[in-house]
Amino acid sequence: MNDAEAVTIKLAELLRHPDDLDKIAGLKSEFTRKKAAVDGQLKIGLQEQLEITQSGMAAITEGQRTVNLIKEEMMKIDKLCAEAQQMIRDFPHINIVQQTHTNFAKVEEMKENIDSFGERLDELEVLLREDDSDLENQPNLLQIHYGLTQLRDVRDAAMSQINSSDDADATLELINNLPLQNGVTLQDQFTRLDEVVDWFDEHVGAACINLIALVQSGNNGLVVRLALVVEEEEKKDKKARALQDAKKEFKDLASRFKSIESGQQELRGYKEKFLKAIELNAQSQMDASNESFAEDSDKLEKSVRWYFNDLNTVKLGMQTLMPKKWKIFKTYVNIYHKLMHDWLVGRIDDPSLTPKDMLAIINWGDKYYAKMQKLGVSKADLQPPLIDERESELVRDYQRIITKAVEEWTDRMAATDRQNFFNRLDHQDAIDRAGEYRTKTMPDMWNMLREQLIVAGNSSREDVVEGTVDAMFTRLKTRQKMWQQLVDEEAAKYTTSNSQTAPDESFPAFQDWLIALANDQIACIDDDEASGTESFISRFRVEFSELVSPNYASSSTSDLDSLRDGYVDLSTHCLSVFANLIFAVDFRSTLSEFFTPTWYSKKSMAQLINTFEDYLEEYAPATHTSLRDILVEELSDTLLRYYLQSVRNKSAKFRRTDPFTDKIKDDVITVFDFFSRYEAVFPEIKQKWRVVDGFVRVLESDKVAIPLVFEEFRQEYWDVQLGWVEAVLRSRDDFERGMVSAVKAKAAEMPVERGKMETIMGKVK
């Protein structure tokens, strides 16, 4: 995957929804800040690396100069030695005698050491058995170490002599096969020495593993003895490493100096084993912490309590017992921190990591650094960073898990709602018809949001909660759009002229759904002050406001207002569709009779009003109390709109000889008699129906007065459509084209004052 694809994928994750585009400025600011921080760190790191490199180069130069000086001095010594041989008479004879005496002394010393080798091993085994019975103190540790060091030096000297002899194979054969006074071979003694060394190493290892416990129990003596042993071995290893380097660097010259060939040749690595034991002991405790974490990640802090207790023990009780050059506290901190880092990073990279575990790790970072600060260790001294500075990534992942859960829940609910909506006859129980109609998934949705908000709040991070709330806003708005689309698509089956569907058994159920959906939207935003009951959205705001920053709580007001407006719009839209369906289905044949010859002989308006009465008797109790007046007003507006649009009926015609004004007046009185029962909205209904007066004036005025009548009508109803006015004029029996031309000319003269509130005529086509 190239960089461009990686960037594209990352952007796709960050900008998953159209509303996420509003976050671009914030994301840009965040990435700019992070880039500046990274650039600053890189600059500091580069400067430090440059200084280290320069210091290293200077050290290499100085070391090379020192090596050259040593080489020159050794060459001078060699030259002086050669010259001295020429200065002293009989020097070769003296040198031979001296070498003979030296060799004899070494042979005598070696013989004594070999003769006593077994006995000394016996003594060391006795001391080791004594320490076996008292491992918590090991009083003989230093004595055993001293004895073993001597015996190892004897073996090293013997092996060195063998390797430097002219017939090494023959000498080695003697060691393997020649019996000593006690009947064993020298190789048997060396093998036995290895076994005793291993025994001793077990004692040292046990002390290293239990080092913290020894300090805590006050057993400082063993700790000091252990430190002395390891320090001495460290010195010997340092010397052995220097000899190995010298032999490697000056092979020819080193072969002429016997002192280089003598002494310890191999590294024993006690210091490395000491540090490894510390690490193994900590690792065993870390494994136990990992098991505890796997069982309950909430107990992370408790499970690693040993970690800080150990470091505190080292700081307070161990530093004075160890060589200062070891910087034992810093050593422990480095070992322990690396283990903590490796463990946490391993958990993060584990595919089975749960959101709860992730949250525990996110919250642990600040606590960890705070505890280390109390121990005197700054965050800058702890390298690498605890979780490789992946906090932001984890926060996004945790937030993504919650938002994904919200999306999955809402998607499942949407799928269920669609199924129940389209198969409403088979899912009659999807609507609660006890009292005011409600869908059963709406409370479930808010309960789910509350649960996920609690999960986000458990993170104790404002950014996580804020991101989660943003996702919830998005999903709630998406749900509003879904319902509007479903309602419009279903209504179109009955209202669209080219795809009208005959009502079946599912039609009443569709009307039930419209009322239930309208009620749902109001329940989301309606605060009942009388009973003290808060709406879903009010409770939602209270709950998330306690978990986010003050700035976000303030800025979220616009999102909440937009959401409330969406609920109001969707609720009134459902009522509007409900009213329109009555006209499209129940009044389809009756509406076509208005303003036709049949209209004069029938009481069509009374028939419509009777149907209204039946519907309101059934649905008014099922409608939310705050929507009942709106439903009544919506029915009145729809009736008025269809009434005025009836001038477009195929046979609509107003003859001067017909009593159309009286008939229209009779229709209006019938309407007022019915709607006057609803005192709260009747004044508004009556005011809207005044438009019929203007309609009548256009019908009955003289041809010459038509432009003036139109002007007056448009001044009151600025959004009246010329197409409707033309239809009214064409319905007159005395229609002439000049009447339409005069109206259009007058309309062209009149200024259009847009931006006013829409009137009922804006809906009349």
XYZ file of N, CA, C and O in Angstrom, residues 3-155:
612
model
N 1.708 5.520 0.014
C 1.325 6.572 0.953
C -0.024 7.191 0.590
O -0.829 7.533 1.465
N -0.271 7.361 -0.715
C -1.527 7.987 -1.143
C -2.734 7.149 -0.715
O -3.740 7.676 -0.236
N -2.628 5.817 -0.873
C -3.731 4.941 -0.464
C -3.929 4.986 1.043
O -5.065 4.983 1.524
N -2.824 5.020 1.773
C -2.921 5.079 3.245
C -3.615 6.362 3.679
O -4.468 6.355 4.577
N -3.253 7.474 3.049
C -3.880 8.757 3.384
C -5.365 8.723 3.044
O -6.213 9.198 3.803
N -5.700 8.151 1.894
C -7.107 8.066 1.475
C -7.933 7.251 2.468
O -9.046 7.626 2.841
N -7.375 6.125 2.899
C -8.081 5.273 3.868
C -8.272 6.007 5.196
O -9.338 5.951 5.808
N -7.231 6.712 5.625
C -7.321 7.453 6.893
C -8.384 8.542 6.807
O -9.173 8.734 7.739
N -8.414 9.258 5.685
C -9.428 10.301 5.509
C -10.831 9.693 5.488
O -11.784 10.273 6.013
N -10.954 8.525 4.863
C -12.261 7.863 4.810
C -12.758 7.500 6.205
O -13.949 7.562 6.492
N -11.824 7.119 7.078
C -12.205 6.784 8.456
C -12.632 8.031 9.221
O -13.559 7.997 10.017
N -11.929 9.147 8.996
C -12.220 10.378 9.733
C -13.471 11.070 9.210
O -14.199 11.715 9.968
N -13.709 10.988 7.909
C -14.835 11.692 7.284
C -15.811 10.670 6.715
O -15.912 10.470 5.508
N -16.516 10.013 7.585
C -17.405 8.926 7.168
C -18.780 9.434 6.771
O -19.507 8.778 6.051
N -19.180 10.612 7.287
C -20.501 11.147 7.003
C -20.374 12.575 6.484
O -19.380 13.268 6.776
N -21.359 13.056 5.748
C -21.296 14.454 5.258
C -21.117 15.464 6.372
O -20.423 16.461 6.207
N -21.750 15.189 7.525
C -21.626 16.141 8.631
C -20.208 16.220 9.163
O -19.832 17.187 9.834
N -19.399 15.185 8.888
C -18.014 15.193 9.366
C -17.178 16.263 8.675
O -16.075 16.585 9.124
N -17.684 16.792 7.548
C -16.940 17.857 6.862
C -16.797 19.091 7.756
O -15.859 19.881 7.602
N -17.755 19.252 8.703
C -17.652 20.382 9.633
C -16.455 20.243 10.551
O -16.031 21.207 11.177
N -15.919 19.021 10.650
C -14.798 18.781 11.555
C -13.458 19.043 10.899
O -12.414 18.928 11.537
N -13.466 19.380 9.598
C -12.190 19.517 8.881
C -11.305 20.567 9.536
O -10.101 20.372 9.715
N -11.908 21.714 9.910
C -11.105 22.779 10.533
C -10.475 22.291 11.826
O -9.286 22.529 12.086
N -11.271 21.572 12.646
C -10.729 21.045 13.903
C -9.652 20.011 13.670
O -8.624 20.002 14.346
N -9.888 19.112 12.689
C -8.881 18.088 12.382
C -7.604 18.724 11.866
O -6.496 18.315 12.224
N -7.764 19.751 11.023
C -6.587 20.429 10.485
C -5.789 21.067 11.609
O -4.557 20.989 11.647
N -6.521 21.703 12.548
C -5.841 22.326 13.691
C -5.121 21.284 14.533
O -3.978 21.481 14.952
N -5.810 20.134 14.762
C -5.198 19.082 15.577
C -3.954 18.513 14.913
O -2.908 18.347 15.525
N -4.044 18.224 13.598
C -2.898 17.663 12.892
C -1.754 18.669 12.795
O -0.580 18.304 12.847
N -2.104 19.974 12.643
C -1.061 21.010 12.612
C -0.332 21.070 13.941
O 0.896 21.167 14.008
N -1.128 20.961 15.021
C -0.514 20.981 16.354
C 0.380 19.766 16.564
O 1.505 19.868 17.057
N -0.116 18.595 16.142
C 0.681 17.378 16.300
C 1.948 17.444 15.449
O 3.018 17.024 15.879
N 1.811 17.987 14.223
C 2.976 18.088 13.349
C 4.027 19.010 13.962
O 5.227 18.728 13.934
N 3.530 20.137 14.548
C 4.466 21.057 15.189
C 5.180 20.380 16.361
O 6.386 20.553 16.562
N 4.404 19.584 17.121
C 5.011 18.870 18.252
C 6.036 17.856 17.776
O 7.134 17.737 18.319
N 5.683 17.111 16.716
C 6.615 16.117 16.172
C 7.853 16.794 15.603
O 8.978 16.335 15.818
N 7.651 17.907 14.880
C 8.796 18.636 14.321
C 9.714 19.124 15.427
O 10.943 19.066 15.310
N 9.072 19.598 16.530
C 9.887 20.057 17.657
C 10.685 18.927 18.280
O 11.871 19.075 18.590
N 10.020 17.773 18.451
C 10.712 16.617 19.012
C 11.828 16.141 18.098
O 12.913 15.784 18.551
N 11.551 16.142 16.780
C 12.585 15.732 15.824
C 13.774 16.682 15.861
O 14.926 16.247 15.783
N 13.469 17.970 15.996
C 14.549 18.956 16.039
C 15.423 18.747 17.266
O 16.654 18.760 17.194
N 14.736 18.543 18.413
C 15.487 18.299 19.655
C 16.273 17.000 19.544
O 17.444 16.920 19.909
N 15.587 15.943 19.031
C 16.265 14.652 18.882
C 17.447 14.740 17.935
O 18.503 14.149 18.179
N 17.294 15.494 16.841
C 18.385 15.656 15.877
C 19.561 16.383 16.510
O 20.723 16.017 16.298
N 19.239 17.420 17.303
C 20.298 18.167 17.965
C 21.045 17.276 18.955
O 22.288 17.292 19.011
N 20.257 16.492 19.738
C 20.893 15.588 20.698
C 21.738 14.546 19.979
O 22.857 14.229 20.402
N 21.195 13.996 18.876
C 21.939 12.983 18.118
C 23.211 13.567 17.536
O 24.254 12.906 17.499
N 23.122 14.818 17.074
C 24.298 15.485 16.514
C 25.369 15.663 17.584
O 26.564 15.419 17.347
N 24.925 16.084 18.786
C 25.879 16.263 19.875
C 26.511 14.930 20.269
O 27.720 14.859 20.516
N 25.667 13.877 20.326
C 26.192 12.552 20.683
C 27.179 12.076 19.629
O 28.247 11.528 19.944
N 26.833 12.293 18.365
C 27.717 11.866 17.272
C 29.046 12.606 17.331
O 30.123 12.005 17.193
N 28.950 13.916 17.550
C 30.181 14.704 17.641
C 31.027 14.261 18.830
O 32.254 14.148 18.732
N 30.348 14.001 19.960
C 31.076 13.534 21.138
C 31.710 12.174 20.879
O 32.856 11.920 21.270
N 30.948 11.280 20.193
C 31.485 9.961 19.872
C 32.684 10.036 18.949
O 33.680 9.325 19.134
N 32.589 10.918 17.941
C 33.713 11.072 17.013
C 34.948 11.599 17.733
O 36.080 11.153 17.480
N 34.700 12.538 18.666
C 35.823 13.070 19.440
C 36.437 11.976 20.314
O 37.668 11.879 20.444
N 35.560 11.139 20.914
C 36.051 10.050 21.756
C 36.841 9.033 20.929
O 37.876 8.513 21.374
N 36.340 8.740 19.719
C 37.051 7.794 18.840
C 38.425 8.342 18.468
O 39.435 7.626 18.485
N 38.461 9.615 18.150
C 39.742 10.251 17.795
C 40.718 10.196 18.961
O 41.905 9.864 18.806
N 40.179 10.522 20.153
C 41.033 10.501 21.340
C 41.493 9.080 21.648
O 42.650 8.835 22.013
N 40.565 8.111 21.480
C 40.930 6.716 21.716
C 41.989 6.233 20.740
O 42.919 5.506 21.126
N 41.843 6.615 19.483
C 42.841 6.231 18.477
C 44.208 6.808 18.818
O 45.241 6.138 18.679
N 44.199 8.053 19.281
C 45.471 8.690 19.661
C 46.106 7.958 20.838
O 47.320 7.707 20.861
N 45.256 7.567 21.819
C 45.771 6.842 22.986
C 46.335 5.482 22.578
O 47.400 5.050 23.045
N 45.600 4.788 21.683
C 46.070 3.484 21.200
C 47.416 3.621 20.509
O 48.339 2.810 20.699
N 47.554 4.638 19.702
C 48.832 4.853 19.002
C 49.972 5.120 19.981
O 51.099 4.638 19.803
N 49.647 5.891 21.039
C 50.673 6.170 22.055
C 51.092 4.887 22.767
O 52.287 4.651 23.015
N 50.079 4.038 23.103
C 50.393 2.770 23.774
C 51.241 1.896 22.869
O 52.220 1.251 23.301
N 50.865 1.858 21.611
C 51.613 1.046 20.651
C 53.061 1.514 20.555
O 54.003 0.700 20.544
N 53.246 2.830 20.509
C 54.604 3.378 20.447
C 55.384 3.047 21.705
O 56.579 2.696 21.641
N 54.717 3.148 22.876
C 55.401 2.847 24.135
C 55.789 1.378 24.202
O 56.889 1.025 24.660
N 54.911 0.491 23.754
C 55.227 -0.937 23.772
C 56.390 -1.252 22.829
O 57.241 -2.099 23.130
N 56.433 -0.566 21.693
C 57.550 -0.761 20.769
C 58.850 -0.265 21.384
O 59.922 -0.879 21.206
N 58.776 0.818 22.137
C 59.972 1.321 22.826
C 60.448 0.317 23.864
O 61.653 0.066 24.016
N 59.486 -0.252 24.619
C 59.842 -1.253 25.637
C 60.511 -2.454 24.990
O 61.523 -2.981 25.472
N 59.923 -2.896 23.867
C 60.503 -4.035 23.151
C 61.915 -3.715 22.672
O 62.830 -4.556 22.748
N 62.100 -2.501 22.200
C 63.425 -2.086 21.715
C 64.424 -2.024 22.868
O 65.575 -2.483 22.755
N 63.983 -1.444 24.002
C 64.861 -1.355 25.167
C 65.243 -2.740 25.674
O 66.378 -2.983 26.097
N 64.279 -3.662 25.622
C 64.544 -5.030 26.068
C 65.619 -5.675 25.192
O 66.538 -6.331 25.679
N 65.470 -5.471 23.890
C 66.460 -6.039 22.963
C 67.829 -5.409 23.169
O 68.865 -6.087 23.140
N 67.850 -4.082 23.385
C 69.125 -3.400 23.594
C 69.767 -3.813 24.908
O 70.996 -3.900 25.018
N 68.875 -4.041 25.928
C 69.427 -4.409 27.243
C 70.152 -5.744 27.185
O 71.138 -5.981 27.899
N 69.670 -6.615 26.314
C 70.325 -7.916 26.185
C 71.743 -7.774 25.652
O 72.621 -8.592 25.965
N 71.991 -6.729 24.860
C 73.325 -6.516 24.297
C 74.249 -5.831 25.296
O 75.480 -5.897 25.183
N 73.655 -5.150 26.290
C 74.445 -4.370 27.244
C 75.020 -5.235 28.366
O 76.042 -4.898 28.956
N 74.311 -6.327 28.682
C 74.752 -7.155 29.822
C 75.509 -8.366 29.302
O 75.003 -9.100 28.443
N 76.746 -8.581 29.837
C 77.555 -9.735 29.452
C 76.923 -11.007 30.006
O 76.427 -11.007 31.104
N 76.923 -12.014 29.248
C 76.341 -13.317 29.603
C 74.831 -13.234 29.870
O 74.266 -14.001 30.641
N 74.213 -12.259 29.259
C 72.757 -12.109 29.465
C 71.978 -13.354 29.058
O 71.055 -13.766 29.781
N 72.315 -13.995 27.941
C 71.563 -15.209 27.574
C 71.611 -16.271 28.650
O 70.591 -16.922 28.936
N 72.761 -16.422 29.289
C 72.854 -17.442 30.351
C 72.042 -17.029 31.566
O 71.354 -17.852 32.178
N 72.145 -15.726 31.873
C 71.382 -15.231 33.034
C 69.884 -15.381 32.772
O 69.112 -15.786 33.647
N 69.504 -15.067 31.539
C 68.081 -15.142 31.172
C 67.568 -16.570 31.258
O 66.457 -16.836 31.734
N 68.385 -17.522 30.808
C 67.980 -18.937 30.868
C 67.803 -19.385 32.307
O 66.836 -20.069 32.665
N 68.780 -18.955 33.188
C 68.686 -19.332 34.606
C 67.424 -18.735 35.224
O 66.695 -19.397 35.976
N 67.192 -17.444 34.865
C 66.000 -16.770 35.432
C 64.710 -17.450 34.971
O 63.797 -17.674 35.763
N 64.622 -17.775 33.694
C 63.432 -18.436 33.163
C 63.249 -19.819 33.783
O 62.123 -20.244 34.091
N 64.388 -20.514 33.989
C 64.325 -21.846 34.609
C 63.776 -21.751 36.024
O 62.932 -22.543 36.452
N 64.294 -20.730 36.748
C 63.823 -20.542 38.120
C 62.339 -20.180 38.154
O 61.564 -20.707 38.975
N 61.928 -19.304 37.224
C 60.520 -18.895 37.165
C 59.627 -20.079 36.830
O 58.579 -20.289 37.451
N 60.068 -20.853 35.844
C 59.267 -22.011 35.442
C 59.162 -23.023 36.569
O 58.108 -23.636 36.785
N 60.293 -23.192 37.292
C 60.290 -24.146 38.406
C 59.303 -23.691 39.487
O 58.549 -24.500 40.040
N 59.334 -22.365 39.772
C 58.418 -21.841 40.794
C 56.966 -22.027 40.377
O 56.098 -22.390 41.183
N 56.695 -21.792 39.096
C 55.328 -21.961 38.600
C 54.899 -23.423 38.652
O 53.761 -23.738 39.009
N 55.826 -24.316 38.289
C 55.501 -25.741 38.335
C 55.229 -26.181 39.764
O 54.293 -26.937 40.044
N 56.076 -25.672 40.676
C 55.893 -26.025 42.086
C 54.549 -25.515 42.601
O 53.820 -26.226 43.304
N 54.228 -24.268 42.216
C 52.948 -23.680 42.635
C 51.782 -24.450 42.030
O 50.789 -24.735 42.709
N 51.911 -24.794 40.747
C 50.852 -25.521 40.077
C 50.646 -26.893 40.715
O 49.515 -27.355 40.892
N 51.800 -27.554 41.081
C 51.695 -28.869 41.701
C 50.963 -28.787 43.038
O 50.113 -29.616 43.357
N 51.309 -27.762 43.833
C 50.645 -27.604 45.128
C 49.142 -27.367 44.930
O 48.315 -27.910 45.673
N 48.816 -26.531 43.923
C 47.396 -26.239 43.667
C 46.642 -27.474 43.228
O 45.509 -27.731 43.655
N 47.282 -28.282 42.375
C 46.615 -29.493 41.886
C 46.464 -30.515 43.006
O 45.432 -31.174 43.128
N 47.498 -30.604 43.831
C 47.431 -31.564 44.940
C 46.316 -31.210 45.919
O 45.678 -32.103 46.500
N 46.101 -29.904 46.113
C 45.085 -29.480 47.095
C 43.730 -29.181 46.440
O 42.794 -28.755 47.120
N 43.637 -29.370 45.131
C 42.429 -28.996 44.388
C 41.191 -29.711 44.928
O 40.156 -29.096 45.211
N 41.299 -31.036 45.071
C 40.159 -31.814 45.539
C 39.755 -31.457 46.952
O 38.558 -31.361 47.273
N 40.759 -31.264 47.814
C 40.466 -30.929 49.208
C 39.750 -29.583 49.306
O 38.797 -29.426 50.076
N 40.231 -28.638 48.527
C 39.605 -27.304 48.554
C 38.169 -27.366 48.007
O 37.275 -26.646 48.493
N 37.959 -28.228 47.002
C 36.587 -28.397 46.511
C 35.686 -28.983 47.589
O 34.516 -28.590 47.728
N 36.253 -29.933 48.372
C 35.479 -30.526 49.471
C 35.046 -29.447 50.458
O 33.904 -29.436 50.942
N 35.998 -28.557 50.789
C 35.684 -27.485 51.743
C 34.578 -26.572 51.201
O 33.673 -26.158 51.944
N 34.648 -26.261 49.906
C 33.628 -25.385 49.309
C 32.262 -26.063 49.287
O 31.225 -25.405 49.496
N 32.247 -27.362 49.064
C 30.969 -28.079 49.054
C 30.336 -28.070 50.441
O 29.108 -27.973 50.573
N 31.191 -28.173 51.481
C 30.674 -28.102 52.853
C 30.023 -26.743 53.092
O 28.920 -26.639 53.651
N 30.707 -25.673 52.642
C 30.154 -24.323 52.822
C 28.850 -24.146 52.035
O 27.901 -23.505 52.507
N 28.803 -24.711 50.856
C 27.584 -24.602 50.047
C 26.418 -25.329 50.699
O 25.265 -24.868 50.644
N 26.714 -26.484 51.324
C 25.643 -27.210 52.016
C 25.117 -26.387 53.190
O 23.913 -26.382 53.471
N 26.048 -25.725 53.874
C 25.614 -24.867 54.986
C 24.692 -23.753 54.475
O 23.664 -23.447 55.090
N 25.068 -23.142 53.337
C 24.224 -22.079 52.779
C 22.910 -22.629 52.236
O 21.897 -21.923 52.202
N 22.925 -23.901 51.800
C 21.684 -24.521 51.331
C 20.622 -24.519 52.424
O 19.422 -24.379 52.153
N 21.077 -24.699 53.646
C 20.146 -24.746 54.773
C 19.755 -23.352 55.256
O 18.896 -23.214 56.126
N 20.392 -22.323 54.711
C 20.091 -20.950 55.125
C 20.208 -20.024 53.912
O 21.010 -19.100 53.883
N 19.357 -20.293 52.905
C 19.434 -19.509 51.664
C 19.052 -18.053 51.859
O 19.433 -17.190 51.060
N 18.306 -17.765 52.902
C 17.895 -16.383 53.125
C 19.048 -15.511 53.604
O 18.960 -14.287 53.536
N 20.131 -16.132 54.102
C 21.274 -15.355 54.593
C 22.571 -15.666 53.841
O 23.372 -14.766 53.588
N 22.788 -16.956 53.511
C 23.989 -17.382 52.796
C 25.260 -16.711 53.385
O 25.951 -15.939 52.722
N 25.577 -17.032 54.637
C 26.717 -16.367 55.300
C 28.066 -16.681 54.657
O 29.031 -15.934 54.849
N 28.165 -17.762 53.915
C 29.451 -18.177 53.343
C 29.640 -17.715 51.890
O 30.552 -18.181 51.209
N 28.783 -16.833 51.421
C 28.795 -16.470 50.008
C 30.144 -15.919 49.566
O 30.705 -16.346 48.547
N 30.689 -14.966 50.312
C 31.961 -14.359 49.917
C 33.110 -15.365 49.998
O 33.984 -15.407 49.121
N 33.113 -16.187 51.049
C 34.177 -17.187 51.209
C 34.139 -18.201 50.070
O 35.182 -18.573 49.516
N 32.939 -18.635 49.716
C 32.807 -19.589 48.602
C 33.274 -18.941 47.311
O 33.991 -19.566 46.509
N 32.883 -17.702 47.107
C 33.266 -17.015 45.867
C 34.779 -16.870 45.775
O 35.381 -17.088 44.704
N 35.390 -16.520 46.889
C 36.843 -16.356 46.893
C 37.524 -17.688 46.561
O 38.446 -17.750 45.730
N 37.042 -18.771 47.202
C 37.637 -20.085 46.942
C 37.430 -20.531 45.503
O 38.348 -21.054 44.854
N 36.259 -20.332 44.982
C 35.992 -20.716 43.593
C 36.817 -19.891 42.610
O 37.281 -20.406 41.585
N 37.011 -18.614 42.946
C 37.808 -17.759 42.061
C 39.236 -18.282 41.964
O 39.833 -18.339 40.866
N 39.798 -18.698 43.117
C 41.165 -19.242 43.110
C 41.234 -20.527 42.271
O 42.158 -20.704 41.462
N 40.285 -21.428 42.482
C 40.299 -22.689 41.735
C 40.085 -22.455 40.238
O 40.684 -23.138 39.397
N 39.259 -21.505 39.901
C 39.051 -21.201 38.482
C 40.320 -20.611 37.862
O 40.645 -20.889 36.700
N 41.017 -19.798 38.662
C 42.277 -19.234 38.162
C 43.299 -20.345 37.928
O 44.073 -20.299 36.961
N 43.313 -21.344 38.832
C 44.216 -22.489 38.660
C 43.890 -23.204 37.352
O 44.778 -23.533 36.557
N 42.619 -23.471 37.145
C 42.237 -24.160 35.906
C 42.580 -23.328 34.678
O 43.087 -23.854 33.680
